mmCIF file of C-alpha atoms in Angstrom:
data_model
loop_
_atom_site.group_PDB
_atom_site.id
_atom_site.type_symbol
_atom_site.label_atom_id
_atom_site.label_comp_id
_atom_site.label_asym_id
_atom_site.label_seq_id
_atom_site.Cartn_x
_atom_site.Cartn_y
_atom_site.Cartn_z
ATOM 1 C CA UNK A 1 -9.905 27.679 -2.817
ATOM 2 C CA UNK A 2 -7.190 26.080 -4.184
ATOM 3 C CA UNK A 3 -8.134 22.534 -2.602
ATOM 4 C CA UNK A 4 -11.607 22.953 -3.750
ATOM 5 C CA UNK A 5 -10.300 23.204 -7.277
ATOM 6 C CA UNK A 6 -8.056 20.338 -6.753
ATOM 7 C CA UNK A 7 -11.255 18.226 -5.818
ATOM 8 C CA UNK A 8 -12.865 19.317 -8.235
ATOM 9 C CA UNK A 9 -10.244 18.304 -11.151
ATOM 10 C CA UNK A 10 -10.375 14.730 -9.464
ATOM 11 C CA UNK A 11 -13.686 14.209 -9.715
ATOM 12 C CA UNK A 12 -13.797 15.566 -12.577
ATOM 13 C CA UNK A 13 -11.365 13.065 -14.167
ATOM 14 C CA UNK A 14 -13.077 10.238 -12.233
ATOM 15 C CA UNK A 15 -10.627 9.912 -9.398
ATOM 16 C CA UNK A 16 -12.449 10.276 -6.910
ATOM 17 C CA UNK A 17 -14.173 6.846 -5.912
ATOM 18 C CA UNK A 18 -17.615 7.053 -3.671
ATOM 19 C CA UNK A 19 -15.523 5.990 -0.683
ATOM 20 C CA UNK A 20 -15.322 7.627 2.807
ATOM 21 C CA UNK A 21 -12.692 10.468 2.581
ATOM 22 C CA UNK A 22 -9.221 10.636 3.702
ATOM 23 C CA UNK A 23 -9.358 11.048 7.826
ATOM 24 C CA UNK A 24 -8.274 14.319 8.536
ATOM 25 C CA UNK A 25 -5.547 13.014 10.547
ATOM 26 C CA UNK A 26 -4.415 11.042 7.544
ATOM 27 C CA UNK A 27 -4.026 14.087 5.664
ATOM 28 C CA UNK A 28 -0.640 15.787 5.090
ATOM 29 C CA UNK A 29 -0.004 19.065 5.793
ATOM 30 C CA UNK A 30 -0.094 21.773 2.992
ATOM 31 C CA UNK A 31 3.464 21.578 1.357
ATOM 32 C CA UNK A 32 3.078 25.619 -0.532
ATOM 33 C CA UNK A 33 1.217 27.982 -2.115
ATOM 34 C CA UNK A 34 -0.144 27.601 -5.757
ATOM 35 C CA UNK A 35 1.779 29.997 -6.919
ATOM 36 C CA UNK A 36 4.738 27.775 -5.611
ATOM 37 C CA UNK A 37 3.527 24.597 -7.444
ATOM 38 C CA UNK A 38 3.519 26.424 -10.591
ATOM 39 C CA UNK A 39 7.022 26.821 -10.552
ATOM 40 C CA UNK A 40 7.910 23.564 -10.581
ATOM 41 C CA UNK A 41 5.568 22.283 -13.189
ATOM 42 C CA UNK A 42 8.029 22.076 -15.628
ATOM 43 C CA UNK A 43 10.741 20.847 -13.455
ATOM 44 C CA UNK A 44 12.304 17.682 -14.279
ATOM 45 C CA UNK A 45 11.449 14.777 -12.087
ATOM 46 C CA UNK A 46 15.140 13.260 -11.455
ATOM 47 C CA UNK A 47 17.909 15.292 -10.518
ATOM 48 C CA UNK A 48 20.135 16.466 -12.839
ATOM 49 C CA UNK A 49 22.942 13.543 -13.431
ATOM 50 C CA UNK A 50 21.065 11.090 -11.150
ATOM 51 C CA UNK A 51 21.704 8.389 -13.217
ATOM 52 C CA UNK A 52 24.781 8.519 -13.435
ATOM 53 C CA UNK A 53 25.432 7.056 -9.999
ATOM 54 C CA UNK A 54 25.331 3.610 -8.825
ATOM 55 C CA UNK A 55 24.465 3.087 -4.836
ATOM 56 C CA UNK A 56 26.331 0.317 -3.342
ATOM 57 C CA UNK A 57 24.442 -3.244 -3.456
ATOM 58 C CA UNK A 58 24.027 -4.069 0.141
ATOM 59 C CA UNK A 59 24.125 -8.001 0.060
ATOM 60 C CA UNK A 60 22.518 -8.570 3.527
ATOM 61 C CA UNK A 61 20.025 -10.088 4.153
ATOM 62 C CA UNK A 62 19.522 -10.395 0.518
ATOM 63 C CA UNK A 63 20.423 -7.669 -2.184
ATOM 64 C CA UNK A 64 18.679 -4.247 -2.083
ATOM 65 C CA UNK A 65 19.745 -0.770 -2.975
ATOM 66 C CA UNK A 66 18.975 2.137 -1.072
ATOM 67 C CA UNK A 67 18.985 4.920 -3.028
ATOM 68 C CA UNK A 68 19.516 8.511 -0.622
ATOM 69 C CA UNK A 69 17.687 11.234 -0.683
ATOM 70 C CA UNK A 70 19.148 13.307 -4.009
ATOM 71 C CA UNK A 71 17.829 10.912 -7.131
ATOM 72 C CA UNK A 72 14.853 12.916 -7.528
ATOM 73 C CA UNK A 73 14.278 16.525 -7.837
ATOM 74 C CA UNK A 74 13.438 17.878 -3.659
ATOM 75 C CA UNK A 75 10.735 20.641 -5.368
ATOM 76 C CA UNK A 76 9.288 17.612 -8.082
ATOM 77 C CA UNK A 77 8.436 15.486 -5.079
ATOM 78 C CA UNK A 78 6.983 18.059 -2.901
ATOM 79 C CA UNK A 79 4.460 18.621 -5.418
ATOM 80 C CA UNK A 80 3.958 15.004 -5.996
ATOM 81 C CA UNK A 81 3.067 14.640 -2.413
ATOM 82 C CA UNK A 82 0.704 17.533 -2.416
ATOM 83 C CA UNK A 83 -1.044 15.979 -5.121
ATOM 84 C CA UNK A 84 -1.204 12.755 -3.673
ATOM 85 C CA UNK A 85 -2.279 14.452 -0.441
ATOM 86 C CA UNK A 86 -5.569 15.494 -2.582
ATOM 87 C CA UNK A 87 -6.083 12.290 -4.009
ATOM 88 C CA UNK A 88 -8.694 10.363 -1.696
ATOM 89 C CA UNK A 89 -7.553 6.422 -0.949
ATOM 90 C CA UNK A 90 -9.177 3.398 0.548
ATOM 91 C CA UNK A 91 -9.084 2.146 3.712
ATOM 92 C CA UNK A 92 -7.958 -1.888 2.900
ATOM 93 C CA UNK A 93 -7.664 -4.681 6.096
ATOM 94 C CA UNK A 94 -6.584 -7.963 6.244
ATOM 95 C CA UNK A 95 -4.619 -10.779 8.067
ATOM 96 C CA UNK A 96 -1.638 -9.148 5.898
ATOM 97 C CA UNK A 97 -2.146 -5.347 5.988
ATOM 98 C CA UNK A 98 -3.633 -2.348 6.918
ATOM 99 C CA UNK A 99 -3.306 0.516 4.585
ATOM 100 C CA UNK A 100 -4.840 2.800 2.641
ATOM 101 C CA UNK A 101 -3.912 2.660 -1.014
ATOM 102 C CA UNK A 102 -5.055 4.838 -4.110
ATOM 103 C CA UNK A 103 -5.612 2.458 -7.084
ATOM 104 C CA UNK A 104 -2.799 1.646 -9.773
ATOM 105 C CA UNK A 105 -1.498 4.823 -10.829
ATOM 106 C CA UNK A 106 -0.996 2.986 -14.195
ATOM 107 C CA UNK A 107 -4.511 3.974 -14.686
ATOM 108 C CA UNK A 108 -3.686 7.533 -15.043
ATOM 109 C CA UNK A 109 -3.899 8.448 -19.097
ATOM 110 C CA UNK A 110 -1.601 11.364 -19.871
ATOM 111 C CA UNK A 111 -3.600 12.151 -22.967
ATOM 112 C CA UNK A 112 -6.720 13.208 -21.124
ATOM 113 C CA UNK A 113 -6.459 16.577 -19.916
ATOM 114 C CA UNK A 114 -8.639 15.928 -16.711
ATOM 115 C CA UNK A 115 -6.099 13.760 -15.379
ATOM 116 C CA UNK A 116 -3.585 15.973 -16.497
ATOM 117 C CA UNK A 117 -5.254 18.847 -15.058
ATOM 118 C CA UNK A 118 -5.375 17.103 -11.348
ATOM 119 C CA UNK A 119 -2.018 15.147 -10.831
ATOM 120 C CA UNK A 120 0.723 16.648 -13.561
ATOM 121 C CA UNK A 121 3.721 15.947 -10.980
ATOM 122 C CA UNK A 122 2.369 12.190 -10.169
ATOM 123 C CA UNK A 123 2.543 11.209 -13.648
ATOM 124 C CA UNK A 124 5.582 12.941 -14.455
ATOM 125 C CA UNK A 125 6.646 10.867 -11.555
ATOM 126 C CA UNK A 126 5.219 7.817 -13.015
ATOM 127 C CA UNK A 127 6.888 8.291 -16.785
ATOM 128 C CA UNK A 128 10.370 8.717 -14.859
ATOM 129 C CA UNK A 129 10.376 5.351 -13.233
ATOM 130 C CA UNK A 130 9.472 3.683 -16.126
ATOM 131 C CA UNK A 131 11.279 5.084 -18.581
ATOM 132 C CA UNK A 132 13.585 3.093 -20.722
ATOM 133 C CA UNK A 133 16.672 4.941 -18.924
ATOM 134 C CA UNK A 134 15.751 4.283 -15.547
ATOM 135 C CA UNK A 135 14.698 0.587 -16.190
ATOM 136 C CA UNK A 136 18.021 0.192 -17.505
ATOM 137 C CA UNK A 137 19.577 1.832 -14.290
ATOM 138 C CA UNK A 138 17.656 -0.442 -12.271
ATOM 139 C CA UNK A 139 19.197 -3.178 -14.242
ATOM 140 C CA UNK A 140 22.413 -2.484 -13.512
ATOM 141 C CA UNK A 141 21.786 -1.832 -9.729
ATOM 142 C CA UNK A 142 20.264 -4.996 -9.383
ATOM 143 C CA UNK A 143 22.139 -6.990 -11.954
ATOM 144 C CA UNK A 144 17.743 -8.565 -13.190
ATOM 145 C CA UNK A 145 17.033 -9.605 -16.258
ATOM 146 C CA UNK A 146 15.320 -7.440 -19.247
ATOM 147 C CA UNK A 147 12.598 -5.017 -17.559
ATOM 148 C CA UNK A 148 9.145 -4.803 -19.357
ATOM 149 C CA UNK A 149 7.406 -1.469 -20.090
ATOM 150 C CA UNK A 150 4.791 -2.563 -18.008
ATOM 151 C CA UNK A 151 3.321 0.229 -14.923
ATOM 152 C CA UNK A 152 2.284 -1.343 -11.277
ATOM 153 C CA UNK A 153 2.428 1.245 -9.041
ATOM 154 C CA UNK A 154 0.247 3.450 -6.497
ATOM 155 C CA UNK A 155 0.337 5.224 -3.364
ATOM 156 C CA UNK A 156 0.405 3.667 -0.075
ATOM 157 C CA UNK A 157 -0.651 5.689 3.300
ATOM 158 C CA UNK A 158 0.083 3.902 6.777
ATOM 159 C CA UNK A 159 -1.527 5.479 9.232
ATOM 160 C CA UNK A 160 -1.217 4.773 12.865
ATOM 161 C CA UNK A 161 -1.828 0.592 13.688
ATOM 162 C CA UNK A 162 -0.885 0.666 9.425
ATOM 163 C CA UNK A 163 1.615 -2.122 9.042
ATOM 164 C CA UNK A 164 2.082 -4.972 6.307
ATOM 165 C CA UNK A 165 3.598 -8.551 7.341
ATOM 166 C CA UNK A 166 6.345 -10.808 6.191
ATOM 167 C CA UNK A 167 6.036 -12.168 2.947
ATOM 168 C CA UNK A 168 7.839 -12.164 -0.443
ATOM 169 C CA UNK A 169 5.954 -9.851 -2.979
ATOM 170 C CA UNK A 170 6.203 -13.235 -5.877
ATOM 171 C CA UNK A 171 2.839 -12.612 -7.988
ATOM 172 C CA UNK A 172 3.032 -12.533 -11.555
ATOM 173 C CA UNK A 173 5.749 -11.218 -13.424
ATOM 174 C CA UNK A 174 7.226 -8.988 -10.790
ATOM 175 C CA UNK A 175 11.105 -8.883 -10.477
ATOM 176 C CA UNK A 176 11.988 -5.701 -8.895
ATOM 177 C CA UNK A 177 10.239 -3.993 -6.263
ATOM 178 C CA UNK A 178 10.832 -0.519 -5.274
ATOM 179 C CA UNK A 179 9.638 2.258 -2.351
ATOM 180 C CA UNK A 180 9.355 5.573 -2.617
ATOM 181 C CA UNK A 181 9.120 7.678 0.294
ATOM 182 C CA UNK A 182 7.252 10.900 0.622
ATOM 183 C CA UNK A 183 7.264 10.992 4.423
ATOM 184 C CA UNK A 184 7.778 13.678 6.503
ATOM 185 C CA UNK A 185 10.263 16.218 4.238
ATOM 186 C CA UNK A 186 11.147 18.892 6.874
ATOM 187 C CA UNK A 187 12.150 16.346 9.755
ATOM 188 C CA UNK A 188 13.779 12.923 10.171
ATOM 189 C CA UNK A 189 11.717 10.055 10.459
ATOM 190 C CA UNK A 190 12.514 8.600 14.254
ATOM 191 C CA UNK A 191 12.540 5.177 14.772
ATOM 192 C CA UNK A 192 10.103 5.394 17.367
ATOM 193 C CA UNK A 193 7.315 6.150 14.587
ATOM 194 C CA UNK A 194 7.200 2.838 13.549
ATOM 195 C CA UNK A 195 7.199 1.809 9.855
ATOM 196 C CA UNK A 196 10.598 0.748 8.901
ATOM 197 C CA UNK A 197 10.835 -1.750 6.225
ATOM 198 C CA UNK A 198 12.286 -4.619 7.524
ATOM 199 C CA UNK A 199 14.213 -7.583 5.712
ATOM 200 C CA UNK A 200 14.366 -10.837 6.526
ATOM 201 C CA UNK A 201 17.422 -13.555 6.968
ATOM 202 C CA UNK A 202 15.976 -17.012 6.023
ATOM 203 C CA UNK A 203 16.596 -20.238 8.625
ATOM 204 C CA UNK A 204 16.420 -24.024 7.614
ATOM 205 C CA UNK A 205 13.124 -25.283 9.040
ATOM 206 C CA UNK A 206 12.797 -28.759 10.095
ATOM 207 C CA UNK A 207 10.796 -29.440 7.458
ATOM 208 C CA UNK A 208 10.231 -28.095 4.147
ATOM 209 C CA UNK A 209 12.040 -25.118 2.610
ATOM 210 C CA UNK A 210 14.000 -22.499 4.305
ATOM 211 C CA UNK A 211 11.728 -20.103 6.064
ATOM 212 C CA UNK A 212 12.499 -16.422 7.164
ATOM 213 C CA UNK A 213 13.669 -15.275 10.959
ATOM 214 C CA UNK A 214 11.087 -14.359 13.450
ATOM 215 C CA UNK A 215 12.583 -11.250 13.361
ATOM 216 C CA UNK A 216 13.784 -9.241 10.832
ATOM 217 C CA UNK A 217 17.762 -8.402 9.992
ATOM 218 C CA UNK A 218 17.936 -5.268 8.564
ATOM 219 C CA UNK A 219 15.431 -2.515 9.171
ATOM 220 C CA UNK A 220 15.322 0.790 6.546
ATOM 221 C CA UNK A 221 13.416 4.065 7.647
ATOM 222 C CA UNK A 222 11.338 5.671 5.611
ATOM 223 C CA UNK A 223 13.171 9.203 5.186
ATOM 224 C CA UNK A 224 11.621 11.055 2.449
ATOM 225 C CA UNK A 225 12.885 11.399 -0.700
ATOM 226 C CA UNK A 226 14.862 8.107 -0.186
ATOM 227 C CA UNK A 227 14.061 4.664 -2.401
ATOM 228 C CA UNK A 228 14.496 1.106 -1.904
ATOM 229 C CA UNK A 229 14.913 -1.330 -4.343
ATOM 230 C CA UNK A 230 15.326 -5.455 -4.195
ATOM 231 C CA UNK A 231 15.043 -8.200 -6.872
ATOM 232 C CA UNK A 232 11.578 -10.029 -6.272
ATOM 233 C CA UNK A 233 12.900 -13.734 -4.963
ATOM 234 C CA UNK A 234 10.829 -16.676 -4.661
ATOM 235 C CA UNK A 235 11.063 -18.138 -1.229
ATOM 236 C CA UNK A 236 13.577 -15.421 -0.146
ATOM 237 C CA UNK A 237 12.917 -11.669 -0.461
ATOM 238 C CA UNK A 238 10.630 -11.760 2.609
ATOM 239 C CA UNK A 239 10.219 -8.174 4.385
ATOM 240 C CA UNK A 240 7.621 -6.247 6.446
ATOM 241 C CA UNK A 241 6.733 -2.905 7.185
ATOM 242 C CA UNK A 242 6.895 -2.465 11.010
ATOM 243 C CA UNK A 243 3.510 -1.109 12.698
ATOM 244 C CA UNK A 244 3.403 3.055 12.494
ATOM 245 C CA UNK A 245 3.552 3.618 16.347
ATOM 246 C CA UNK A 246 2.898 7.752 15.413
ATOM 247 C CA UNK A 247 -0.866 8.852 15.086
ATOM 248 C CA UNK A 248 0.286 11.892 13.575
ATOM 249 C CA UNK A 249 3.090 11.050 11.057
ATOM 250 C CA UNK A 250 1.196 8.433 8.265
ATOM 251 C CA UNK A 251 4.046 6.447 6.454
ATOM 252 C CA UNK A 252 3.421 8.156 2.734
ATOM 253 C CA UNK A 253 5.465 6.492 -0.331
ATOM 254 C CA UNK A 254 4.645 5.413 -3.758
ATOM 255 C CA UNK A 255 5.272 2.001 -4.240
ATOM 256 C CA UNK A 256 5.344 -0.878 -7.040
ATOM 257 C CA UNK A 257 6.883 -3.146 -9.621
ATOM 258 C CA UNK A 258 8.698 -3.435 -12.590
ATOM 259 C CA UNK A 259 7.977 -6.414 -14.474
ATOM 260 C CA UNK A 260 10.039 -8.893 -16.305
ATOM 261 C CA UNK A 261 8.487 -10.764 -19.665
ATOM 262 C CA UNK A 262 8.275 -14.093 -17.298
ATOM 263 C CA UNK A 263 7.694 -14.877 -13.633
ATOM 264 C CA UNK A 264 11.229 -15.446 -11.698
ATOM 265 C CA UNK A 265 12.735 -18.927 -11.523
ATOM 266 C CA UNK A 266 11.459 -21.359 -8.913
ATOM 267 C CA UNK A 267 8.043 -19.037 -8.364
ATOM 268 C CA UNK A 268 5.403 -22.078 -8.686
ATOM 269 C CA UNK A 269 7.780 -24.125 -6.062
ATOM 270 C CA UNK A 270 9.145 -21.437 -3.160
ATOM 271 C CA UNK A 271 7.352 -18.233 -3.725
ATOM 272 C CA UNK A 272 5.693 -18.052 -0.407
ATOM 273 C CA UNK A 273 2.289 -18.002 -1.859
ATOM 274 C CA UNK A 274 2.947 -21.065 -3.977
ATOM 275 C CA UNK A 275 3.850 -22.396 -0.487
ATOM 276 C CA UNK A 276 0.376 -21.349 1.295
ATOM 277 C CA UNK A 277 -1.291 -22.917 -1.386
ATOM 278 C CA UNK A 278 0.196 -26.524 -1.322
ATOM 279 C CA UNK A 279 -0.435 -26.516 2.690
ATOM 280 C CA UNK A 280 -3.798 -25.371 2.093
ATOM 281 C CA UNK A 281 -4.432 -27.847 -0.671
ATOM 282 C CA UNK A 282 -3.468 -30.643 1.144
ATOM 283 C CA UNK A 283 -5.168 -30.392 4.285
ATOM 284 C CA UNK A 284 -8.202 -29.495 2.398
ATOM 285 C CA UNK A 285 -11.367 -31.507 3.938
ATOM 286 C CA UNK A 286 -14.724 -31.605 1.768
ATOM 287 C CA UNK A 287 -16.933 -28.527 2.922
ATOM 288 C CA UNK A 288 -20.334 -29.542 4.461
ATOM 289 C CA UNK A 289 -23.002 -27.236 4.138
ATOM 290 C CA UNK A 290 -25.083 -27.367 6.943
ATOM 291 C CA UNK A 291 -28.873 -26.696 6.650
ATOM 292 C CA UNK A 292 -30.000 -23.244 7.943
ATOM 293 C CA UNK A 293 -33.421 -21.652 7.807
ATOM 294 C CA UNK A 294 -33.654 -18.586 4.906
ATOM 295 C CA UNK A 295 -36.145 -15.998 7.318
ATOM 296 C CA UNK A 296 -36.664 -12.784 5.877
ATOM 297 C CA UNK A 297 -34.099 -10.192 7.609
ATOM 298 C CA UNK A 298 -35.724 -7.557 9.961
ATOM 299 C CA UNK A 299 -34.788 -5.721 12.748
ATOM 300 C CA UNK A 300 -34.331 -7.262 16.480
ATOM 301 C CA UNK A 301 -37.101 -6.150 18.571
ATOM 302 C CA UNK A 302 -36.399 -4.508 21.897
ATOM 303 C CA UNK A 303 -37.813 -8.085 23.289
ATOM 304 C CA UNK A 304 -35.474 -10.336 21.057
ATOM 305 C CA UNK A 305 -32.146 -7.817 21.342
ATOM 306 C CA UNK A 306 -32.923 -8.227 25.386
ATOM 307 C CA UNK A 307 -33.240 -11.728 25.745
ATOM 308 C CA UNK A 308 -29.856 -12.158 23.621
ATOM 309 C CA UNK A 309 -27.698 -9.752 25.630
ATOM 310 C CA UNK A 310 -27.619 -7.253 22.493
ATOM 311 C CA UNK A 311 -28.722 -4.099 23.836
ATOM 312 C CA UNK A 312 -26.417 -4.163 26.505
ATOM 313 C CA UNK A 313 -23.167 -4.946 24.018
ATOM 314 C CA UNK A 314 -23.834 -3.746 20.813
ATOM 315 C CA UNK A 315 -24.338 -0.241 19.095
ATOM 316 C CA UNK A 316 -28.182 -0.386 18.125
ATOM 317 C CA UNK A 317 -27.434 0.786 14.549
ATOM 318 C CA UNK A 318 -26.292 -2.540 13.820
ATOM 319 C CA UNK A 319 -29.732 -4.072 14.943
ATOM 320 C CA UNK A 320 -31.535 -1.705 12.274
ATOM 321 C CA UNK A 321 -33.275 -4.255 9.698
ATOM 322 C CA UNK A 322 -32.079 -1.469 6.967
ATOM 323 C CA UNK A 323 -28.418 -1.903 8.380
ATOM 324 C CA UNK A 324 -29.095 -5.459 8.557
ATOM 325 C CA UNK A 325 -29.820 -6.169 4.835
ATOM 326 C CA UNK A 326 -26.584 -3.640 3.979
ATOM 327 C CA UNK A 327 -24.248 -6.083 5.940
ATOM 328 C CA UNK A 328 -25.775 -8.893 4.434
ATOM 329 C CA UNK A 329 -25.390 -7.622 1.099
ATOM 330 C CA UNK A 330 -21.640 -6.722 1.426
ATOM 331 C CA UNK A 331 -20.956 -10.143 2.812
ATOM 332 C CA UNK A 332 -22.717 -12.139 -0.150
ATOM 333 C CA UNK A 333 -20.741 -9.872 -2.386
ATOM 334 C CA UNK A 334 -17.477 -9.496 -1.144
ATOM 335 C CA UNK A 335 -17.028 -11.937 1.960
ATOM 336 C CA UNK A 336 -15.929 -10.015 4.341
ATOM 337 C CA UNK A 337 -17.486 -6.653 6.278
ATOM 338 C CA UNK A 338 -15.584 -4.614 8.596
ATOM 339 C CA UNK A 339 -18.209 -2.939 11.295
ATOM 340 C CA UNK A 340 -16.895 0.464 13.142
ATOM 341 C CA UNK A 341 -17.682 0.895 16.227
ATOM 342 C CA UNK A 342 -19.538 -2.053 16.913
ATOM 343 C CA UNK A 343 -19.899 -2.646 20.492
ATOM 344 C CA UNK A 344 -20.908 0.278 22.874
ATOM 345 C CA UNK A 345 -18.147 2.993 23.897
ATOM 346 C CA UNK A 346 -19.218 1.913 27.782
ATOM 347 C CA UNK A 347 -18.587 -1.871 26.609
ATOM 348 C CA UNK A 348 -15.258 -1.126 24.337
ATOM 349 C CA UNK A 349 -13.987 1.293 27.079
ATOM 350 C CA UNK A 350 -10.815 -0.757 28.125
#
């Protein structure tokens, strides 16, 4: 009952997006009863004093703080997670990642008591880390300029295959980055789950700027209630996040950003997409479009399917004309389509 009410508040308050649900192996376990998450609705986010302590500034490969478990309240982040646990994500893939990710938590308006009613914790969450105190405690962990006000932030679920690869985070305005890790809170994460971020030692190339290892330096498990922090660098703060090996342990955290008034030195020059973009730039050739017939889309007949090989490879779904204007559709729109399942299980079958 008490999930069906949390669905309910999130729909209610427009958070739940017509997307595919959660897998149920994505899903974490039930973290207490609702009389238990009561209790802590008035509990303070941080631990008591929490600012008052400075980790140590690990230098290598590049400066980052990892903050142990203890800077925020055990209870507070329990019922963060359960909330978070409720809150449905999408499924995003590309040549960089594959994650699912709720949208920016900055979204989330205090003043409406929908959103209220459906993720209390996450935004008391959310007003912690961007509070004037703990911007200025980030400050003087990291030794960055002036922080911003400004919220970039959101939950991040990697579930088995999940992984993100090497690059800097440089977009924008962003100076600090920062993990949060909700993952597994009764047990250790092992290192052979997978999903340790990794840092990255840079190497002279032999042409060009310095470019990061092959493989990373340092590499920082995810244990729950733990937090990472590193100044944003341009052409230098390159890490990962390893592959999640476990099918059963997702890699939960909230993640994001604070933001200085101006992007870092050197960003339009070594930030590693500046970098992609110069390459790509200049060994940009003219496109050519080449002529194609425009036939109206229908389905493949049992003749034409045959003849092609299609029947005997491909799940006939995909040959529906209905299924076949949907594909289109998504393509024209968004340039890319991911197809599950595609080929037959007695094709895929390794």
């Amino acid at each position: 009952a008490e999930g069906g009410t949390r669905q309910a508040q999130l729909r209610a308050a427009g958070l739940l997006p017509l997307r595919p649900p959660l897998p149920s192996s994505m899903c974490q376990k039930p973290l207490g009863s609702k009389k238990k998450s009561k209790s802590t609705k008035a509990k303070p986010v941080l631990a008591p004093g929490a600012l008052g302590a400075c980790p140590a500034l690990d230098p290598f490969p590049y400066p980052h703080v990892r903050a142990p478990p203890g800077l925020f309240d055990r209870r507070a982040l329990l019922a963060v997670r359960e909330e978070l646990a409720s809150l449905q994500r999408t499924f995003k893939e590309t040549d960089l990642f594959k994650v699912y990710q709720t949208g920016d938590l900055a979204n989330l308006n205090p003043a409406d008591p929908r959103h209220a009613a459906a993720l209390p914790r996450t935004m008391a969450l959310r007003s912690a880390l961007y509070s004037s105190e703990f911007r200025a405690w980030v400050r003087q962990l990291t030794g960055c300029t002036e922080l911003t006000d400004q919220t970039d932030c959101s939950c991040n679920v990697y579930g088995g295959g999940g992984h993100l690869l090497c690059h800097d985070d440089v977009i924008g305005s962003r100076c600090v980055s920062y993990i949060l890790y909700l993952s597994r809170p009764d047990e250790a994460w092992e290192a052979a789950h997978g999903g340790a971020l990794e840092l990255y030692e840079m190497q002279e190339a032999a042409e060009g700027l310095p470019q990061p290892c092959a493989a990373p330096s340092a590499s920082l498990a995810p244990e729950f209630g733990s937090m990472v922090l590193f100044a944003v660098q341009p052409g230098r703060s390159f890490h990962s996040v390893g592959e999640v090996l476990s099918a059963d342990e997702p890699r939960l955290s909230v993640s994001g950003w604070f933001h200085a008034a101006a992007p870092p030195p050197g960003a339009d020059e070594t930030a590693s997409l500046s970098q992609l973009r110069a390459v790509a730039k200049a060994s940009r050739e003219p496109l050519v479009r080449l002529p194609a017939p425009r036939k109206p889309l229908r389905g493949a007949s049992a003749a034409e399917a045959g003849a092609a090989g299609l029947w005997e490879m491909v799940n006939p779904s995909y040959l529906a004309a209905d299924n076949l204007r949907a594909i289109r559709a998504q393509l024209l729109a968004q340039g890319v389509v991911q197809l599950a399942s595609f080929l037959r299980p007695d094709v895929a079958a390794p």
